[in-house]
PDB file of C-alpha atoms in Angstrom:
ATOM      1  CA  UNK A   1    -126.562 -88.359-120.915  1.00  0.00           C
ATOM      2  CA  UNK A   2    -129.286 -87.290-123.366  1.00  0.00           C
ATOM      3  CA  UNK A   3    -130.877 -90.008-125.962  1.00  0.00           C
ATOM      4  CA  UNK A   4    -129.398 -87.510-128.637  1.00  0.00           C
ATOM      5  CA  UNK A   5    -126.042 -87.336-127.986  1.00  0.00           C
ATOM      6  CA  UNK A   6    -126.115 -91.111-126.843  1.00  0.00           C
ATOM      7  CA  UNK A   7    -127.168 -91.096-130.692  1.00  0.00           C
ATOM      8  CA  UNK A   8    -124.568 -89.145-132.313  1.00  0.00           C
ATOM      9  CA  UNK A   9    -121.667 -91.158-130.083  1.00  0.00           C
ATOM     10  CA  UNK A  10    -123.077 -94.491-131.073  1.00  0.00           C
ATOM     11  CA  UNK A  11    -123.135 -93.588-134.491  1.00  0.00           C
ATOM     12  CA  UNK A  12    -120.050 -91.683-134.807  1.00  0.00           C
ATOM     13  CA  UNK A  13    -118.477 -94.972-133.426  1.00  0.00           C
ATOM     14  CA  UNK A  14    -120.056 -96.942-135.901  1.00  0.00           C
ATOM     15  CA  UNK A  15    -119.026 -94.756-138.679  1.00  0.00           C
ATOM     16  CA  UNK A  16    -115.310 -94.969-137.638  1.00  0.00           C
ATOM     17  CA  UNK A  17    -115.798 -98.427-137.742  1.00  0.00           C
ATOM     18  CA  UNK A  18    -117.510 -98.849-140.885  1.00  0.00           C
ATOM     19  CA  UNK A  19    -115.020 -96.419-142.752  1.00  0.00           C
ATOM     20  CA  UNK A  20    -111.788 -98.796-141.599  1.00  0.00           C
ATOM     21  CA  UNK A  21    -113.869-102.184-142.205  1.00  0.00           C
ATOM     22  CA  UNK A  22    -114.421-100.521-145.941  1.00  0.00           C
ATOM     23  CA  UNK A  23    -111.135 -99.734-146.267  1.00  0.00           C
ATOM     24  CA  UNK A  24    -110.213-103.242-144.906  1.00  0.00           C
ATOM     25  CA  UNK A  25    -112.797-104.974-146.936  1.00  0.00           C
ATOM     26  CA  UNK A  26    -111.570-103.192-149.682  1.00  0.00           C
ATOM     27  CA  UNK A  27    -108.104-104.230-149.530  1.00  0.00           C
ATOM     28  CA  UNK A  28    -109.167-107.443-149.096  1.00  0.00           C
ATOM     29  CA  UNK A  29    -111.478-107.852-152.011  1.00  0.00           C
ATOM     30  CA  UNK A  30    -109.333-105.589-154.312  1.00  0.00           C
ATOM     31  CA  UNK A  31    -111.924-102.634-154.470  1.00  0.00           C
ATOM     32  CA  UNK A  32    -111.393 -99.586-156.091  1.00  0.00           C
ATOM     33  CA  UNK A  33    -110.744 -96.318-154.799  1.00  0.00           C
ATOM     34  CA  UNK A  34    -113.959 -94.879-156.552  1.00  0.00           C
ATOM     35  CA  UNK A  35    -115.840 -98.052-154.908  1.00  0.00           C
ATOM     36  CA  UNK A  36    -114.613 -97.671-151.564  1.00  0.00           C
ATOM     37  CA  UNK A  37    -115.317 -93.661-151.618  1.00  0.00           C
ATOM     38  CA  UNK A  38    -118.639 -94.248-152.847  1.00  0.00           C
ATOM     39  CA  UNK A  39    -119.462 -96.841-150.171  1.00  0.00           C
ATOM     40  CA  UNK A  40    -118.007 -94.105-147.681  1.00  0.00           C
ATOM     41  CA  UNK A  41    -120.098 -91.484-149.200  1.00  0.00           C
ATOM     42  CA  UNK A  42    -123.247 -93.167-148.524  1.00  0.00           C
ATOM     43  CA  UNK A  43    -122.552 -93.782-145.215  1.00  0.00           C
ATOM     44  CA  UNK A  44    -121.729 -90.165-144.624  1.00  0.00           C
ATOM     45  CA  UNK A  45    -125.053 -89.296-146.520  1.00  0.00           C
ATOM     46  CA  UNK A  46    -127.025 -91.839-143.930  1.00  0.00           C
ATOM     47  CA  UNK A  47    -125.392 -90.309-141.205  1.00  0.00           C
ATOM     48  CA  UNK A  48    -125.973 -86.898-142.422  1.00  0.00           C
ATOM     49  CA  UNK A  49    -130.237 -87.583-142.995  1.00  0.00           C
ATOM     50  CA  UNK A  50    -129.879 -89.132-139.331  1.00  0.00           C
ATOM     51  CA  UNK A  51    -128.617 -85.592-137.947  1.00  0.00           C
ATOM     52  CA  UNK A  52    -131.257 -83.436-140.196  1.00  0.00           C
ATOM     53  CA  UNK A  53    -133.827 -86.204-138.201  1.00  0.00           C
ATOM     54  CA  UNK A  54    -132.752 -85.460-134.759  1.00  0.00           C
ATOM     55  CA  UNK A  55    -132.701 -81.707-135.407  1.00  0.00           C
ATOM     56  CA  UNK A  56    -135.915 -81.701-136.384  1.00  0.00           C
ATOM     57  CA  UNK A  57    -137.309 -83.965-133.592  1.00  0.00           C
ATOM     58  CA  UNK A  58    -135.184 -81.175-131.378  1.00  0.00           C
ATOM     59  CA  UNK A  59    -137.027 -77.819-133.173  1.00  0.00           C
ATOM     60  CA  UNK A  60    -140.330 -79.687-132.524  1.00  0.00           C
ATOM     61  CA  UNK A  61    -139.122 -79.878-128.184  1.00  0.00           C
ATOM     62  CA  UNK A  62    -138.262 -76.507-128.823  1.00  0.00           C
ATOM     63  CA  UNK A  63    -140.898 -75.083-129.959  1.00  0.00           C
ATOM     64  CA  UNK A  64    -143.608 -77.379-127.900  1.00  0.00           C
ATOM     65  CA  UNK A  65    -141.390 -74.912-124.968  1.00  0.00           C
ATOM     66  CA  UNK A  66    -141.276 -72.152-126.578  1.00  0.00           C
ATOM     67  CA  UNK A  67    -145.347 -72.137-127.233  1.00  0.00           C
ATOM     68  CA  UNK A  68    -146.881 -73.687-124.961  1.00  0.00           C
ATOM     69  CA  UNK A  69    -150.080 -72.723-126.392  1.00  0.00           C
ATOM     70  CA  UNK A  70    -149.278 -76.055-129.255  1.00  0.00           C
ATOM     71  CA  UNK A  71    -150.639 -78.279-125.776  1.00  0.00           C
ATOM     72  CA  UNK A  72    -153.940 -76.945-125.788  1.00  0.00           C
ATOM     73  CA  UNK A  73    -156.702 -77.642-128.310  1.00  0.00           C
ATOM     74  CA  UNK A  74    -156.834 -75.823-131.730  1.00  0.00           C
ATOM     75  CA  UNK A  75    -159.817 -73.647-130.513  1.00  0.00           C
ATOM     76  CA  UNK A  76    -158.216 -72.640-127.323  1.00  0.00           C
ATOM     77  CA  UNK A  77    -154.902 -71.755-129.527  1.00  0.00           C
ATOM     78  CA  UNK A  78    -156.691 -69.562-132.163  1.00  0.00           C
ATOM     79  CA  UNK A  79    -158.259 -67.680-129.119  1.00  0.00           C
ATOM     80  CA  UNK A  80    -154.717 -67.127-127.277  1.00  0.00           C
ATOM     81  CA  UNK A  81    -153.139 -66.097-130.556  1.00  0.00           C
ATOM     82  CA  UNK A  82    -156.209 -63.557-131.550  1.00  0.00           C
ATOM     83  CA  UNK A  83    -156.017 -62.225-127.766  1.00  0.00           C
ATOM     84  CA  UNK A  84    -152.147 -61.828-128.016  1.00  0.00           C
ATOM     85  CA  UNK A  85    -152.841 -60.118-131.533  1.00  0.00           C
ATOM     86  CA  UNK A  86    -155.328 -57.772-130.203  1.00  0.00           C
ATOM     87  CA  UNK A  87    -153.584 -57.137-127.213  1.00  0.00           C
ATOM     88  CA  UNK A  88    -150.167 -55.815-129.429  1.00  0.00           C
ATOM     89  CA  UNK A  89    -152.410 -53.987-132.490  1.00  0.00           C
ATOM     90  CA  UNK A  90    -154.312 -51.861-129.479  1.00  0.00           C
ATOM     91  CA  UNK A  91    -151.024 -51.282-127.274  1.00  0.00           C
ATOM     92  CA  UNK A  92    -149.004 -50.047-130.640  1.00  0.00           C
ATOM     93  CA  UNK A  93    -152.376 -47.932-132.231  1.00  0.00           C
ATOM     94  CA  UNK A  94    -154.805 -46.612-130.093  1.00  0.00           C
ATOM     95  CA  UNK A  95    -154.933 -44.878-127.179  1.00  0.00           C
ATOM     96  CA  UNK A  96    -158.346 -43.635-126.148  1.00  0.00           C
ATOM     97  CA  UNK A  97    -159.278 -44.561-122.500  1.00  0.00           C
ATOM     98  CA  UNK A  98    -161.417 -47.676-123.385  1.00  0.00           C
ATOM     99  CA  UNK A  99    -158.233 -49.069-124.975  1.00  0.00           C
ATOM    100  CA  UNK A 100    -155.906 -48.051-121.789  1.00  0.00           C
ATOM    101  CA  UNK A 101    -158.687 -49.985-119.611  1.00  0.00           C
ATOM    102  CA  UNK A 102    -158.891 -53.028-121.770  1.00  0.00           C
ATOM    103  CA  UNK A 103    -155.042 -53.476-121.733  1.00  0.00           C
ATOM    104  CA  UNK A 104    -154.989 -52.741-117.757  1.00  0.00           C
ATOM    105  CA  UNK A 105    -157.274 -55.563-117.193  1.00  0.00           C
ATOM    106  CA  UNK A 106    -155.641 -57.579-119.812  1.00  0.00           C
ATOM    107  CA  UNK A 107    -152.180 -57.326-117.665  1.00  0.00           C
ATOM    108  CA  UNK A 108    -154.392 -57.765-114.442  1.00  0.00           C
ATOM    109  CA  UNK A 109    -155.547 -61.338-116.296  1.00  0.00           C
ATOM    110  CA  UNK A 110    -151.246 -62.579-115.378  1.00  0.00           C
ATOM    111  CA  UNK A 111    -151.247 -61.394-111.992  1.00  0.00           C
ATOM    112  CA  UNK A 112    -154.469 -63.097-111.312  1.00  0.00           C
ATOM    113  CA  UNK A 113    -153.404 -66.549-112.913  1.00  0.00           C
ATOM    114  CA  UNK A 114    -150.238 -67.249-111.244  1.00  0.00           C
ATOM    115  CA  UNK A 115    -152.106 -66.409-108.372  1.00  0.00           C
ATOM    116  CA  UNK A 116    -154.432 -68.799-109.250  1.00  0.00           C
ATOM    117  CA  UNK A 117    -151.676 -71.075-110.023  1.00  0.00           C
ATOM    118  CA  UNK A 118    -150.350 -70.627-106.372  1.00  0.00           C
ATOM    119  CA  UNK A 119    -152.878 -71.364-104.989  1.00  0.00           C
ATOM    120  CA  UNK A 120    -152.866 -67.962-103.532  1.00  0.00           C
ATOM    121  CA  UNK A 121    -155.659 -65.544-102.789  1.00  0.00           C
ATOM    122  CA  UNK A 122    -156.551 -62.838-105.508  1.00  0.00           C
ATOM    123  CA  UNK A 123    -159.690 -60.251-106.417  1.00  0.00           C
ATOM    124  CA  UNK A 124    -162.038 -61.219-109.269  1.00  0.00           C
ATOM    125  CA  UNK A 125    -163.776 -58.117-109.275  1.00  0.00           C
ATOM    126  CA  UNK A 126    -167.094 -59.577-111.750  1.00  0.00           C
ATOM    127  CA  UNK A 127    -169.087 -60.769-108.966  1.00  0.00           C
ATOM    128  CA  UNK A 128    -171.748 -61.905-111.253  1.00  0.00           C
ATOM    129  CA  UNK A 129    -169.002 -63.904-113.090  1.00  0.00           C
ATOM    130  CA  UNK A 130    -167.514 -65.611-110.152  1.00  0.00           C
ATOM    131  CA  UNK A 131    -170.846 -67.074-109.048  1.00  0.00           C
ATOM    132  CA  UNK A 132    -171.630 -68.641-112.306  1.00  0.00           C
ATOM    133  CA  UNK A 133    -168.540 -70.347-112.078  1.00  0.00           C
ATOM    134  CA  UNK A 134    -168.734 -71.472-108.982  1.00  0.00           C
ATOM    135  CA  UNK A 135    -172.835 -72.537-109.305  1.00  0.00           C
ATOM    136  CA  UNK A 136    -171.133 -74.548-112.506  1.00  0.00           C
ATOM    137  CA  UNK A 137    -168.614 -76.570-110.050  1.00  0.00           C
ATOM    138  CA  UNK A 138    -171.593 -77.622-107.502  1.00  0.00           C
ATOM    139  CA  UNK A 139    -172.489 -80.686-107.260  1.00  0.00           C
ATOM    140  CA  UNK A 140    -175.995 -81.991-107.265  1.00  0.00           C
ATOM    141  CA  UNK A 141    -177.246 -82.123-103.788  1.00  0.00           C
ATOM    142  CA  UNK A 142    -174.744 -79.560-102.653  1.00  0.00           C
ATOM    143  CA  UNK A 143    -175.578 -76.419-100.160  1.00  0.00           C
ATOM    144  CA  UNK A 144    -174.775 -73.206-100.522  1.00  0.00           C
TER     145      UNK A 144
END
């Protein structure tokens, strides 16, 4: 069972409770109607606030899933969501051959992660590229 709707049980038990122990209490202490409805009330108005806090702590999971970009640092973020920007403002406008190439290798850039990611073998084509990255990882005293 989830901490959230551990939550809600616990306090929809409580609020049973509390609303007969006013009612009780009430009788006992000759309250009021308008008294005991107003004590009520504010219960239901705590219990209310305590949903509108779990929904929110919910939409922020949610999202953290839904964009999993919000893990990464705020430079790395502004990059992804300028690339994904790009990437839909040349695939719905232009359509020159420099365009059709950059969106090709664009789409090549998910095949070659979750290879990555797989550990699997893949082709980086920039030969020039791959060797910077890899001098970059040596360490010092390493061969070649």
């Amino acid at each position: 069972m989830s901490m959230v709707i551990f939550l809600r049980i616990l306090i929809g038990l409580f609020g049973t409770l509390f609303i007969v122990f006013t009612f009780w209490l009430g009788a006992y202490f000759h309250l009021n109607v308008s008294t005991k409805i107003v004590i009520v009330l504010a219960f239901a108005l705590a219990a209310i606030l305590e949903e509108i806090v779990i929904a929110i702590d919910n939409l922020e999971k949610r999202l953290k899933i839904a964009f999993q970009s919000l893990e990464l640092p705020l430079r790395e973020q502004i990059a992804i969501n300028e690339t994904i920007m790009l990437y839909n403002k040349l695939k719905k406008g232009k359509s020159d051959i420099a365009t059709k190439i950059a969106i090709e290798d664009f789409e090549k850039i998910h095949i070659l992660l979750k290879q990555a990611e797989k550990g699997g073998d893949f082709i980086f084509h920039d030969i020039y590229a791959a060797k910077l990255i890899a001098l970059k990882e040596l360490k010092p005293g390493a061969v070649i």
